[in-house]
Coordinates of C-alpha atoms and ligand atoms in Angstrom, one line a residue:
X14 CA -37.7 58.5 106.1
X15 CA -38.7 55.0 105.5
X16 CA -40.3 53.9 103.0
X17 CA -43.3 50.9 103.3
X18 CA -40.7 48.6 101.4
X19 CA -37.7 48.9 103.6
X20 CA -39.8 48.4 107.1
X21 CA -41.1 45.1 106.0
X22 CA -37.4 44.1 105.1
X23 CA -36.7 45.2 108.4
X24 CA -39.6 42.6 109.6
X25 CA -36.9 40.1 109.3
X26 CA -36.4 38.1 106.0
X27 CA -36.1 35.2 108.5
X28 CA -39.0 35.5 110.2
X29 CA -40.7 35.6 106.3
X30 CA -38.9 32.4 105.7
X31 CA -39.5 30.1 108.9
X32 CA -43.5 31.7 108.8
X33 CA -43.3 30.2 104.9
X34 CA -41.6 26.9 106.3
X35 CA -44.2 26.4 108.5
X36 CA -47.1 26.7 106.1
X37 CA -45.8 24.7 103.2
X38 CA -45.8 22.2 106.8
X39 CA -49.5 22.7 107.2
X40 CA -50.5 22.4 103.7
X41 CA -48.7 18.8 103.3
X42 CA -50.6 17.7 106.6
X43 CA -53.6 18.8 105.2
X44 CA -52.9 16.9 102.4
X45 CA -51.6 13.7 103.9
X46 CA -54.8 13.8 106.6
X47 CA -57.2 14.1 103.2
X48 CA -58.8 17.3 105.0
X49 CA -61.8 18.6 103.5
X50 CA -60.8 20.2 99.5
X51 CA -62.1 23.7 100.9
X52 CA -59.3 23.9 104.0
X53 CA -56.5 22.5 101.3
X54 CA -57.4 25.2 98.8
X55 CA -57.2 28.4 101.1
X56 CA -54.0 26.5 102.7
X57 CA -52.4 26.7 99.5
X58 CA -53.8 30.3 98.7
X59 CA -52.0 31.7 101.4
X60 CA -49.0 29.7 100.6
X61 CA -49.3 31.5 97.5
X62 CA -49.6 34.7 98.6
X63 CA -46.6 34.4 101.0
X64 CA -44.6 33.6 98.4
X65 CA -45.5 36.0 96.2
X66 CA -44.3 38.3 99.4
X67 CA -41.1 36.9 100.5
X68 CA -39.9 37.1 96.7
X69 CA -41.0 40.9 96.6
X70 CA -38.9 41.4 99.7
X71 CA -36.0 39.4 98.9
X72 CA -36.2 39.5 95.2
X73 CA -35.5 36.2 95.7
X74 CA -37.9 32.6 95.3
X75 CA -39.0 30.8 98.2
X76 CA -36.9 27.4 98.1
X77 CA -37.5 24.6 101.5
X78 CA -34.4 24.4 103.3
X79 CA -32.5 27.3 101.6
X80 CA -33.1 30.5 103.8
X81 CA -32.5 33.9 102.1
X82 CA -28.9 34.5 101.1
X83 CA -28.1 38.0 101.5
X84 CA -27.3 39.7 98.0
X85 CA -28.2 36.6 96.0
X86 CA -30.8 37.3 93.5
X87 CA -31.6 33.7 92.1
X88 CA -32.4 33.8 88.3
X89 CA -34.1 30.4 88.3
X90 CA -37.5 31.7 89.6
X91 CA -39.0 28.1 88.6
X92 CA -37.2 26.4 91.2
X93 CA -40.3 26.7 93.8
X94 CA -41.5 23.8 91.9
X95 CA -43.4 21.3 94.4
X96 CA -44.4 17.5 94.1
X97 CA -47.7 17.5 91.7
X98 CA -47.4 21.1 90.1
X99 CA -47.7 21.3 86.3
X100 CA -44.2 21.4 84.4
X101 CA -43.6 24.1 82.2
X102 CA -40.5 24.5 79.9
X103 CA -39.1 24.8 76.7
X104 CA -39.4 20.9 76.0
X105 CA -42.4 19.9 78.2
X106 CA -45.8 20.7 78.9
X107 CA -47.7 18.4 81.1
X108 CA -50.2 18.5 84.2
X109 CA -52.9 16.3 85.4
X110 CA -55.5 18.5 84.7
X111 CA -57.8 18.0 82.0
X112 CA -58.8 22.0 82.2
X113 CA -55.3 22.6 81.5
X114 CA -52.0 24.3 83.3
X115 CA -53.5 26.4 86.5
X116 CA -51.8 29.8 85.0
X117 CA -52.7 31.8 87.9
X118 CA -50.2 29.6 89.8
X119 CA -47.4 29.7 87.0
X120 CA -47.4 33.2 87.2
X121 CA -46.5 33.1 91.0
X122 CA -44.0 30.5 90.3
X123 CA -42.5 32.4 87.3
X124 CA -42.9 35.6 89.5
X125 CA -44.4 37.7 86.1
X126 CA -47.6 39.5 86.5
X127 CA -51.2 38.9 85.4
X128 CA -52.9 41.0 82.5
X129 CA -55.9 42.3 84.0
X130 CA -59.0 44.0 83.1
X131 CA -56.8 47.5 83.9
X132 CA -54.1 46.4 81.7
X133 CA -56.6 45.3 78.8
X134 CA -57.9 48.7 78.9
X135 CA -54.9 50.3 78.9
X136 CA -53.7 49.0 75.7
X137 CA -57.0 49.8 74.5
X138 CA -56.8 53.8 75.0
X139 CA -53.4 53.8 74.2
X140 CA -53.9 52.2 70.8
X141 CA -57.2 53.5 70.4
X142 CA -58.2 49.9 69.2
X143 CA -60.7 46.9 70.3
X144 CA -58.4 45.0 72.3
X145 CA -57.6 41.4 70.4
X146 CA -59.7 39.0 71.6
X147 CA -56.0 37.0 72.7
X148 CA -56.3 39.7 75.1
X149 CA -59.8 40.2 76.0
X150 CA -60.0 36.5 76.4
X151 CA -56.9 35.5 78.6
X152 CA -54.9 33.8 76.2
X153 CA -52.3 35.8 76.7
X154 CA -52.5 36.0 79.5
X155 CA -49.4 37.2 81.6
X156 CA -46.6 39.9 81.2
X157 CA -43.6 41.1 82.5
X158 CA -43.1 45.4 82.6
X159 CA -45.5 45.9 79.8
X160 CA -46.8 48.8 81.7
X161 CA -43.2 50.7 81.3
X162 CA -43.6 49.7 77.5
X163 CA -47.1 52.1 77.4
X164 CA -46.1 54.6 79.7
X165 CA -43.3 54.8 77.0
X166 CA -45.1 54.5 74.1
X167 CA -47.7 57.7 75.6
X168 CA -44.5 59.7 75.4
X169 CA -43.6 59.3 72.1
X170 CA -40.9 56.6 73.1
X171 CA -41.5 53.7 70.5
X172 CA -39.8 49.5 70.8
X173 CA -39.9 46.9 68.5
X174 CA -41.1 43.3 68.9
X175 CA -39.3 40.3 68.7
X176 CA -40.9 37.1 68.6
X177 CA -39.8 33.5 67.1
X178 CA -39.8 29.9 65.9
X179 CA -37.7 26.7 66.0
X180 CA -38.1 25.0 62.8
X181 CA -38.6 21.4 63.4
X182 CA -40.3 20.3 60.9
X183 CA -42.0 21.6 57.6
X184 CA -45.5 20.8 59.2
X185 CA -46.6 23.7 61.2
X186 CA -50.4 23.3 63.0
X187 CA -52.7 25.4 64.1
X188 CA -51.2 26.4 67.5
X189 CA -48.3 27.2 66.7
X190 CA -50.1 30.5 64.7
X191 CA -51.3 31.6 68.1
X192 CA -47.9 33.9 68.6
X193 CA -48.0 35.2 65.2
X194 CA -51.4 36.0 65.0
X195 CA -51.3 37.9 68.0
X196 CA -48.2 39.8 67.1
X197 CA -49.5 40.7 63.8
X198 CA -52.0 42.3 65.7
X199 CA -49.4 44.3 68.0
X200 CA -47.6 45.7 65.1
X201 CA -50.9 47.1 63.5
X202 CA -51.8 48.4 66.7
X203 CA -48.5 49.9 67.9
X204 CA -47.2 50.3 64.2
X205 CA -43.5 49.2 65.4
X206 CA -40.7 47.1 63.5
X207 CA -40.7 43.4 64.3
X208 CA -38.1 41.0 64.2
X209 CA -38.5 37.1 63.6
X210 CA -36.0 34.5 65.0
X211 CA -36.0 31.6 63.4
X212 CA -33.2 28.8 65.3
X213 CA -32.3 26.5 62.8
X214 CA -29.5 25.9 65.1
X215 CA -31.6 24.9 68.0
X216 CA -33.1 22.4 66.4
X217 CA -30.2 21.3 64.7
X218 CA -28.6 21.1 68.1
X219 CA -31.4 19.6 70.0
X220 CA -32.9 17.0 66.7
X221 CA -31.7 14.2 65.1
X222 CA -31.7 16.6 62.1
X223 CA -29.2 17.7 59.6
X224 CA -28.1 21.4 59.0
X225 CA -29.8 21.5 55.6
X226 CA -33.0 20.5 56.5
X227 CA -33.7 22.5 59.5
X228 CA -32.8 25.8 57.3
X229 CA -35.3 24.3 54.5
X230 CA -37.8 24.3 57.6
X231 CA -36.9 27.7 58.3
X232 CA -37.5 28.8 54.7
X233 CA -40.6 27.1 54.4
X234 CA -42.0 28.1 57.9
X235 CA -41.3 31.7 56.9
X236 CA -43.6 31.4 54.2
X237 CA -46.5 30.4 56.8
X238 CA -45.4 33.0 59.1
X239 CA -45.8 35.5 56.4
X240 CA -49.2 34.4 55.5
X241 CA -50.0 35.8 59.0
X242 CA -49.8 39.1 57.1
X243 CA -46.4 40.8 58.2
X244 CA -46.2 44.1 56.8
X245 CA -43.2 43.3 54.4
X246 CA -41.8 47.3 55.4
X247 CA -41.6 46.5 58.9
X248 CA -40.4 42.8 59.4
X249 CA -37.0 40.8 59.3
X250 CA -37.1 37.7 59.4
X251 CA -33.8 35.7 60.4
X252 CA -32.5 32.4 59.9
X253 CA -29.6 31.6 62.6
X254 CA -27.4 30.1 60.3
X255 CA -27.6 32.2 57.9
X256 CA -27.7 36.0 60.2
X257 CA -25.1 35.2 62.8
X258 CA -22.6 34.8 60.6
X259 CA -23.2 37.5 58.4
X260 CA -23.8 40.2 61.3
X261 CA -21.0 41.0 63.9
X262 CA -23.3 43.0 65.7
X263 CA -25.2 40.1 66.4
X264 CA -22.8 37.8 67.1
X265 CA -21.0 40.4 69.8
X266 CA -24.2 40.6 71.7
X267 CA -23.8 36.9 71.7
X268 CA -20.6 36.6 73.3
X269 CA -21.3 39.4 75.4
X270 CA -24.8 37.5 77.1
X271 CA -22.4 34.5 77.7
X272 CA -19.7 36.4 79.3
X273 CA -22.2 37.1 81.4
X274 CA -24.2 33.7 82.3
X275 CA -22.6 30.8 83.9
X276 CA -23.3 27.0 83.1
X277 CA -24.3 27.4 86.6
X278 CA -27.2 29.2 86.0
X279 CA -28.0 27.7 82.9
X280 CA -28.2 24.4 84.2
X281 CA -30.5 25.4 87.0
X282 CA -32.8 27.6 84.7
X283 CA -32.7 25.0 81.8
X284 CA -31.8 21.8 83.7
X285 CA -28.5 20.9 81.2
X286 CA -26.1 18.2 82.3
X287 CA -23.3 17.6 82.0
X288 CA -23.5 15.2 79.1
X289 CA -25.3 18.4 76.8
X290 CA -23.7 19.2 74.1
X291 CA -22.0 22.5 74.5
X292 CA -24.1 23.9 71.8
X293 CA -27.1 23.5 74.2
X294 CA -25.6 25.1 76.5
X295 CA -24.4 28.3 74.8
X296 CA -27.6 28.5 73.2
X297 CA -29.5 30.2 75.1
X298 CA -27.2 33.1 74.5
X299 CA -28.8 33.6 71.0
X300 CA -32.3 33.0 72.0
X301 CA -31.3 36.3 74.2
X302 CA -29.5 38.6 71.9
X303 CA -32.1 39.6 69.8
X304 CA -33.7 40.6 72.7
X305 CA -31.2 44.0 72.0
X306 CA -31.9 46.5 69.5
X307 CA -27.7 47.2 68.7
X308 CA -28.0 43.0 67.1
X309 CA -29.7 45.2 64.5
X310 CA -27.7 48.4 63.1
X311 CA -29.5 47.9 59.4
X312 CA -32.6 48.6 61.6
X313 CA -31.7 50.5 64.7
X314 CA -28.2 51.7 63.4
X315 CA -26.0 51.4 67.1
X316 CA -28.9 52.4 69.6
X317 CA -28.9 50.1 72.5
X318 CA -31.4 51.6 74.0
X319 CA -34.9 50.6 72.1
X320 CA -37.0 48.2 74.2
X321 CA -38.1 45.2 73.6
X322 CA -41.5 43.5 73.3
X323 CA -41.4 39.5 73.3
X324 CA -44.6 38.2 72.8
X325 CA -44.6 34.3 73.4
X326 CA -46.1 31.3 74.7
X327 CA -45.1 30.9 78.6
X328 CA -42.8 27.9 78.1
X329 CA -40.1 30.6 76.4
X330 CA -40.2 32.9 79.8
X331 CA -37.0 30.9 81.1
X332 CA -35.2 32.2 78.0
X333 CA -35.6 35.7 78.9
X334 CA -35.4 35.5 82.7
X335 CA -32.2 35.1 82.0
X336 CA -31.8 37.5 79.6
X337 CA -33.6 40.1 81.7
X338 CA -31.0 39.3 84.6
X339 CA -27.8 40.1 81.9
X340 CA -29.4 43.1 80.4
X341 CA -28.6 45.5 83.1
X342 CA -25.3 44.4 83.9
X343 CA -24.2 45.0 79.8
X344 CA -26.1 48.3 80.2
X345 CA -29.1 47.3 77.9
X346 CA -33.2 47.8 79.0
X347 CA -34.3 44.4 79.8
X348 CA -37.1 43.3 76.8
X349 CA -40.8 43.6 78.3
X350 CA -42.9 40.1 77.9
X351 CA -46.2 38.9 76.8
X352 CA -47.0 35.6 77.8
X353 CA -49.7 33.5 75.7
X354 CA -51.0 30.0 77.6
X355 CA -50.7 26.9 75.5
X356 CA -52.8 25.5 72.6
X357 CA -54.6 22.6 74.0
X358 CA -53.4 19.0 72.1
X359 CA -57.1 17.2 70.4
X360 CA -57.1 14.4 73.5
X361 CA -57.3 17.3 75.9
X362 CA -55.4 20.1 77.7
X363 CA -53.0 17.9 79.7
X364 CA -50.3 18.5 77.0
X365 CA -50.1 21.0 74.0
X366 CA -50.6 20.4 70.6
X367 CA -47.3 18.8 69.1
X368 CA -46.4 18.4 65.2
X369 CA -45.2 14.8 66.0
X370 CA -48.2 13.4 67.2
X371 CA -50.5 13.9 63.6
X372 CA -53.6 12.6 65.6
X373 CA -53.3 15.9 68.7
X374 CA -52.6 18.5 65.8
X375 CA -54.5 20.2 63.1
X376 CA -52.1 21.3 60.4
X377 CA -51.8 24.3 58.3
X378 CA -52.0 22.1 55.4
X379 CA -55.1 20.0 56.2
X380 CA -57.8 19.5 54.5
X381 CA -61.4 20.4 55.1
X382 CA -62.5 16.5 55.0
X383 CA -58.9 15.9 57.5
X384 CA -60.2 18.8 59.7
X385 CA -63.5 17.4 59.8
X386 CA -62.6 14.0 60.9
X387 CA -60.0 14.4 63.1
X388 CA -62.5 16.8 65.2
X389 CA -65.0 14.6 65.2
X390 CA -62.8 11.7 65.9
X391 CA -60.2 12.8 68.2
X392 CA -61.5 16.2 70.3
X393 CA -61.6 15.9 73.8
X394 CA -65.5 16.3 74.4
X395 CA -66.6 17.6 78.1
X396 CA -70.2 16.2 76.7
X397 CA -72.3 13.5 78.6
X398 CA -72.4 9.5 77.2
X399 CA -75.8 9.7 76.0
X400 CA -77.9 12.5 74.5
X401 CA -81.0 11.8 77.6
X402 CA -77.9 12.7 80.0
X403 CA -76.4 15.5 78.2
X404 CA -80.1 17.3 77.8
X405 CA -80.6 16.6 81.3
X406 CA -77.5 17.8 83.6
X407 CA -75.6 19.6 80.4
X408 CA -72.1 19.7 78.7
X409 CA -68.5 20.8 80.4
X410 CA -66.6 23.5 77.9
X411 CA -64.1 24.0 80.7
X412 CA -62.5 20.8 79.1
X413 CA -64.2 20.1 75.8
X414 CA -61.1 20.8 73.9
X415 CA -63.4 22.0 70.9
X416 CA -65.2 24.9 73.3
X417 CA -61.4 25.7 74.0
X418 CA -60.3 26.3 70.2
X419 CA -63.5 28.1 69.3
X420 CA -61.8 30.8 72.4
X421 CA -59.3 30.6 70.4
X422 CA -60.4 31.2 66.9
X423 CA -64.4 32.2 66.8
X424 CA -64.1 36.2 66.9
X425 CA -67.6 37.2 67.9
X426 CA -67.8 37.4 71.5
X427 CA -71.6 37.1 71.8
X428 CA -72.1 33.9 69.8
X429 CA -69.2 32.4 71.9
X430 CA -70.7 33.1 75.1
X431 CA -74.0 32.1 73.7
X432 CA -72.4 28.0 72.7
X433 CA -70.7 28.1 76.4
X434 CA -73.9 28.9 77.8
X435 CA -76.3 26.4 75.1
X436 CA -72.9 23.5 75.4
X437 CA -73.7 23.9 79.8
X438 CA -77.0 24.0 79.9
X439 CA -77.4 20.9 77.7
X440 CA -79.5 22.7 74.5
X441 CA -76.1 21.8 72.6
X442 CA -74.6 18.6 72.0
X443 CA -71.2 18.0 71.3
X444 CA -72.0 16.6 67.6
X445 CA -73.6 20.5 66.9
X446 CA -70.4 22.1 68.8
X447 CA -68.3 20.2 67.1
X448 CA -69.6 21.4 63.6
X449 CA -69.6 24.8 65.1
X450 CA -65.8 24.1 65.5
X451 CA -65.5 22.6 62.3
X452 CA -66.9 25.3 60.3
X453 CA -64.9 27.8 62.2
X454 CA -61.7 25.9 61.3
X455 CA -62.1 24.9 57.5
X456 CA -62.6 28.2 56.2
X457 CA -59.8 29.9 58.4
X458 CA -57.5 27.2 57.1
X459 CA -58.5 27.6 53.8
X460 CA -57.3 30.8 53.6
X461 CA -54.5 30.2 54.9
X462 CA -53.3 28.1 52.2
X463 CA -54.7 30.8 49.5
X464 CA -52.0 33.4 51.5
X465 CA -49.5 31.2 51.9
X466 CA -49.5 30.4 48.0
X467 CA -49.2 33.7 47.0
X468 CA -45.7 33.8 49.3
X469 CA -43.3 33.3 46.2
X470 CA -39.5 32.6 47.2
X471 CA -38.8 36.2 45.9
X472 CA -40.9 37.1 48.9
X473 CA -39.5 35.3 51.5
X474 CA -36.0 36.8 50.1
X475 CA -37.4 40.3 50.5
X476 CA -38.3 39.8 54.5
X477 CA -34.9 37.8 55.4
X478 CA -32.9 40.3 53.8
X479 CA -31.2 42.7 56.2
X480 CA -32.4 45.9 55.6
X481 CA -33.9 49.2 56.9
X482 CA -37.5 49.1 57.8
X483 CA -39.6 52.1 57.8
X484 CA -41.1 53.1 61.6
X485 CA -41.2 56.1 63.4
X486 CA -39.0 56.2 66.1
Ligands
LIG529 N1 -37.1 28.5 71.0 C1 -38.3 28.8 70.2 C2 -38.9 27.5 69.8 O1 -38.4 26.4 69.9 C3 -38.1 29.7 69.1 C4 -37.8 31.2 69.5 C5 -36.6 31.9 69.3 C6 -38.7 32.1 70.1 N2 -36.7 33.1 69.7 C7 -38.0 33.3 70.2 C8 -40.1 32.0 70.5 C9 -38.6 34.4 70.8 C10 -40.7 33.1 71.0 C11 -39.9 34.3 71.2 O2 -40.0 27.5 69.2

């Protein structure tokens, strides 16, 4: 018998492809002849949607003027990528939008899956907690086979998560807690061992930076990543530098991943020329092998086979495409993904917050007066120019930058929805949401300072030890 699946790759792959063709035609007509928006949009909805298709029956991504190769299953899902999308790697985040990248698009281009209302639930009878409201909210906001990861968790099957950081510089801001916050909340929830990559070497590699201060970032970023509240028993945090060279475990998984990747593939996933260092080009290798339970025998002794939960902002998915496309041909489960959106820069969501640029970023060691001013002086505001207009036809908080971080940070759901409803209709000014934001963020970064000083160095040697951690497996 045949299955649903194998008729429609019987319906020709061609005839998918040339039918594709054709539309991405009509949509640059329709844009060329400035057709009415309506006619554009469901154009490029059913675009969409054919793409989505002909990558579920080829397992491969739509690219004009390269029909479906037989056998070929292209890693590089992002190279669909048309004139005027939003770009979306590990070194850039742009679009033109001031709401912000259109995720529901990424996730076609990336070919990962949404986190619906189903999934939210899900999580929330399996764990038998209030979903976080990173969930409940769409800030994280895609995944890749985190279904398999509950259906194995509801049989007693267990994983670990892995998440990460590149220290760049000592300054860490308020975004880049997002992650951590979130995974904090996983390992509560799930009570699973958690592993944190810190790549000294990237940055090293990739900054005009020397060896010893990127490991002193590392140090000192573990202390704010502690803070986050990491359950001491259940955590190991890594330096590069200092774990690859201490753990051969690690460092075969290493050489195994790039037995297994050409420069071929890295250089479309990651765009490297030929003029990148080869360091850059072999690290994406150890961005992967943690991904693998055996790169931690003090932890899972030599199973290979304890899944993996990444949870990350979208610009790492590239990372562990590829790593999902080695795992099963060095026989390991491919890590599952959780995929958070970005945190919106001060000027606006057309770029993410960025520790260079002092004026888009609130940092971890601000002070209340600093927070203060720099919201009031530098937020985006989706507000009118005068108070008469703003009373009269209301507020925007799809891009007031300051509606955006209270999503991220104000916990009560009722009192957020009550500001996004008060900021629209116009009761609200931006001065009063502004405060609202203000006195959401002073106190939360106030006590982040009070953890962080009560992370000694004798702490931060306890968690980057290798060691056993206590979980149930
Ligand atoms: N490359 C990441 C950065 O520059 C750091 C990182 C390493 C990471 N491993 C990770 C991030 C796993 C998320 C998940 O910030």
């Amino acid at each position: 018998m045949m299955s649903e699946s194998e008729t429609a790759t019987d319906l020709s792959v061609m005839d998918l492809y040339n039918h594709l063709t054709a539309q991405g035609e009509t949509v640059r007509n329709l844009k060329t002849n400035k057709a009415p928006k309506v006619d554009i949009d469901a154009a490029v909805q059913l675009l969409l949607k054919m793409k989505v298709d002909y990558k579920q029956v080829t397992g491969q991504d739509y690219k004009a003027g390269c029909p479906p190769v037989d056998g070929l299953v292209s890693i590089d899902n992002d190279s669909a990528v048309e004139e005027g999308d939003d770009q979306v790697d590990p070194w850039t985040v742009s679009t033109s939008n001031a709401k912000g990248v259109d995720y529901d698009k990424l996730i076609v281009r990336f070919g990962s899956s949404k986190i619906d209302q189903e999934l939210v639930d899900r999580i929330a009878r399996v764990t038998g907690k209030t979903p976080h409201h990173f969930l409940r909210r769409g800030i994280f906001f895609s995944h890749r086979d985190m279904h398999q990861i509950l259906d194995a968790y509801e049989k007693q099957k267990s994983f670990y998560l892995y998440t990460g950081r590149g220290p760049s510089s000592e300054a860490m801001h308020v975004g880049h807690l997002i992650p951590f916050i979130f995974t904090k909340w996983l390992q509560d929830a799930f009570d699973v061992p958690l592993v944190i990559q810190l790549t000294d070497d990237e940055k090293y590699l990739w900054k005009d930076l020397s060896q010893e201060e990127c490991h002193r970032y590392a140090v000192e970023n573990a202390k704010d990543i502690i803070a986050c509240g990491f359950d001491v028993n259940k955590t190991f945090i890594f330096s590069d530098m200092d774990y690859m060279g201490s753990s051969p475990s690690f460092y075969r998984n290493v050489v195994k991943i790039q037995k297994h990747v050409t420069f071929n593939q890295v250089k479309g996933i990651f765009g490297f020329t030929d003029s990148d260092c080869i360091g850059k080009i072999s690290f994406p290798a150890i961005q992967a092998a943690p991904s693998f339970s055996n790169s931690f025998p003090q932890i899972f002794g030599d199973r290979k086979d304890v899944q993996c939960l990444i949870p990350c902002a979208i610009d790492q998915d590239p990372y562990f495409r590829m790593t999902r496309d080695v795992a099963p041909r060095i026989g390991y489960p491919k890590p599952a993904l959780l995929h958070s959106t970005f945190f919106p820069a001060l000027q606006g969501a057309q770029t993410k917050m960025s520790a260079s640029d002092a004026n888009s970023s609130i940092f971890l060691t601000d002070t209340p007066k600093q927070i203060k001013n720099k919201v009031n002086k530098h937020a985006f505001s989706g507000g009118k120019d005068t108070v008469e207009e703003h009373r009269k036809f209301g507020g925007n908080p799809d891009v007031d930058v300051s509606f955006m971080y209270l999503t991220f940070f104000l916990e009560d759901d009722e009192q957020l929805e009550k500001i996004r409803q008060d900021y629209s209709s116009g009761a609200l000014l931006t001065g009063e949401l502004k405060k609202c934001l203000i006195e959401t963020l002073q106190p939360m970064i106030t006590a982040h300072q009070e953890k962080r000083k009560l992370v000694t160095d004798e702490t931060v040697k306890q968690f980057m030890s290798p060691r056993k951690l206590h979980f149930n497996s």
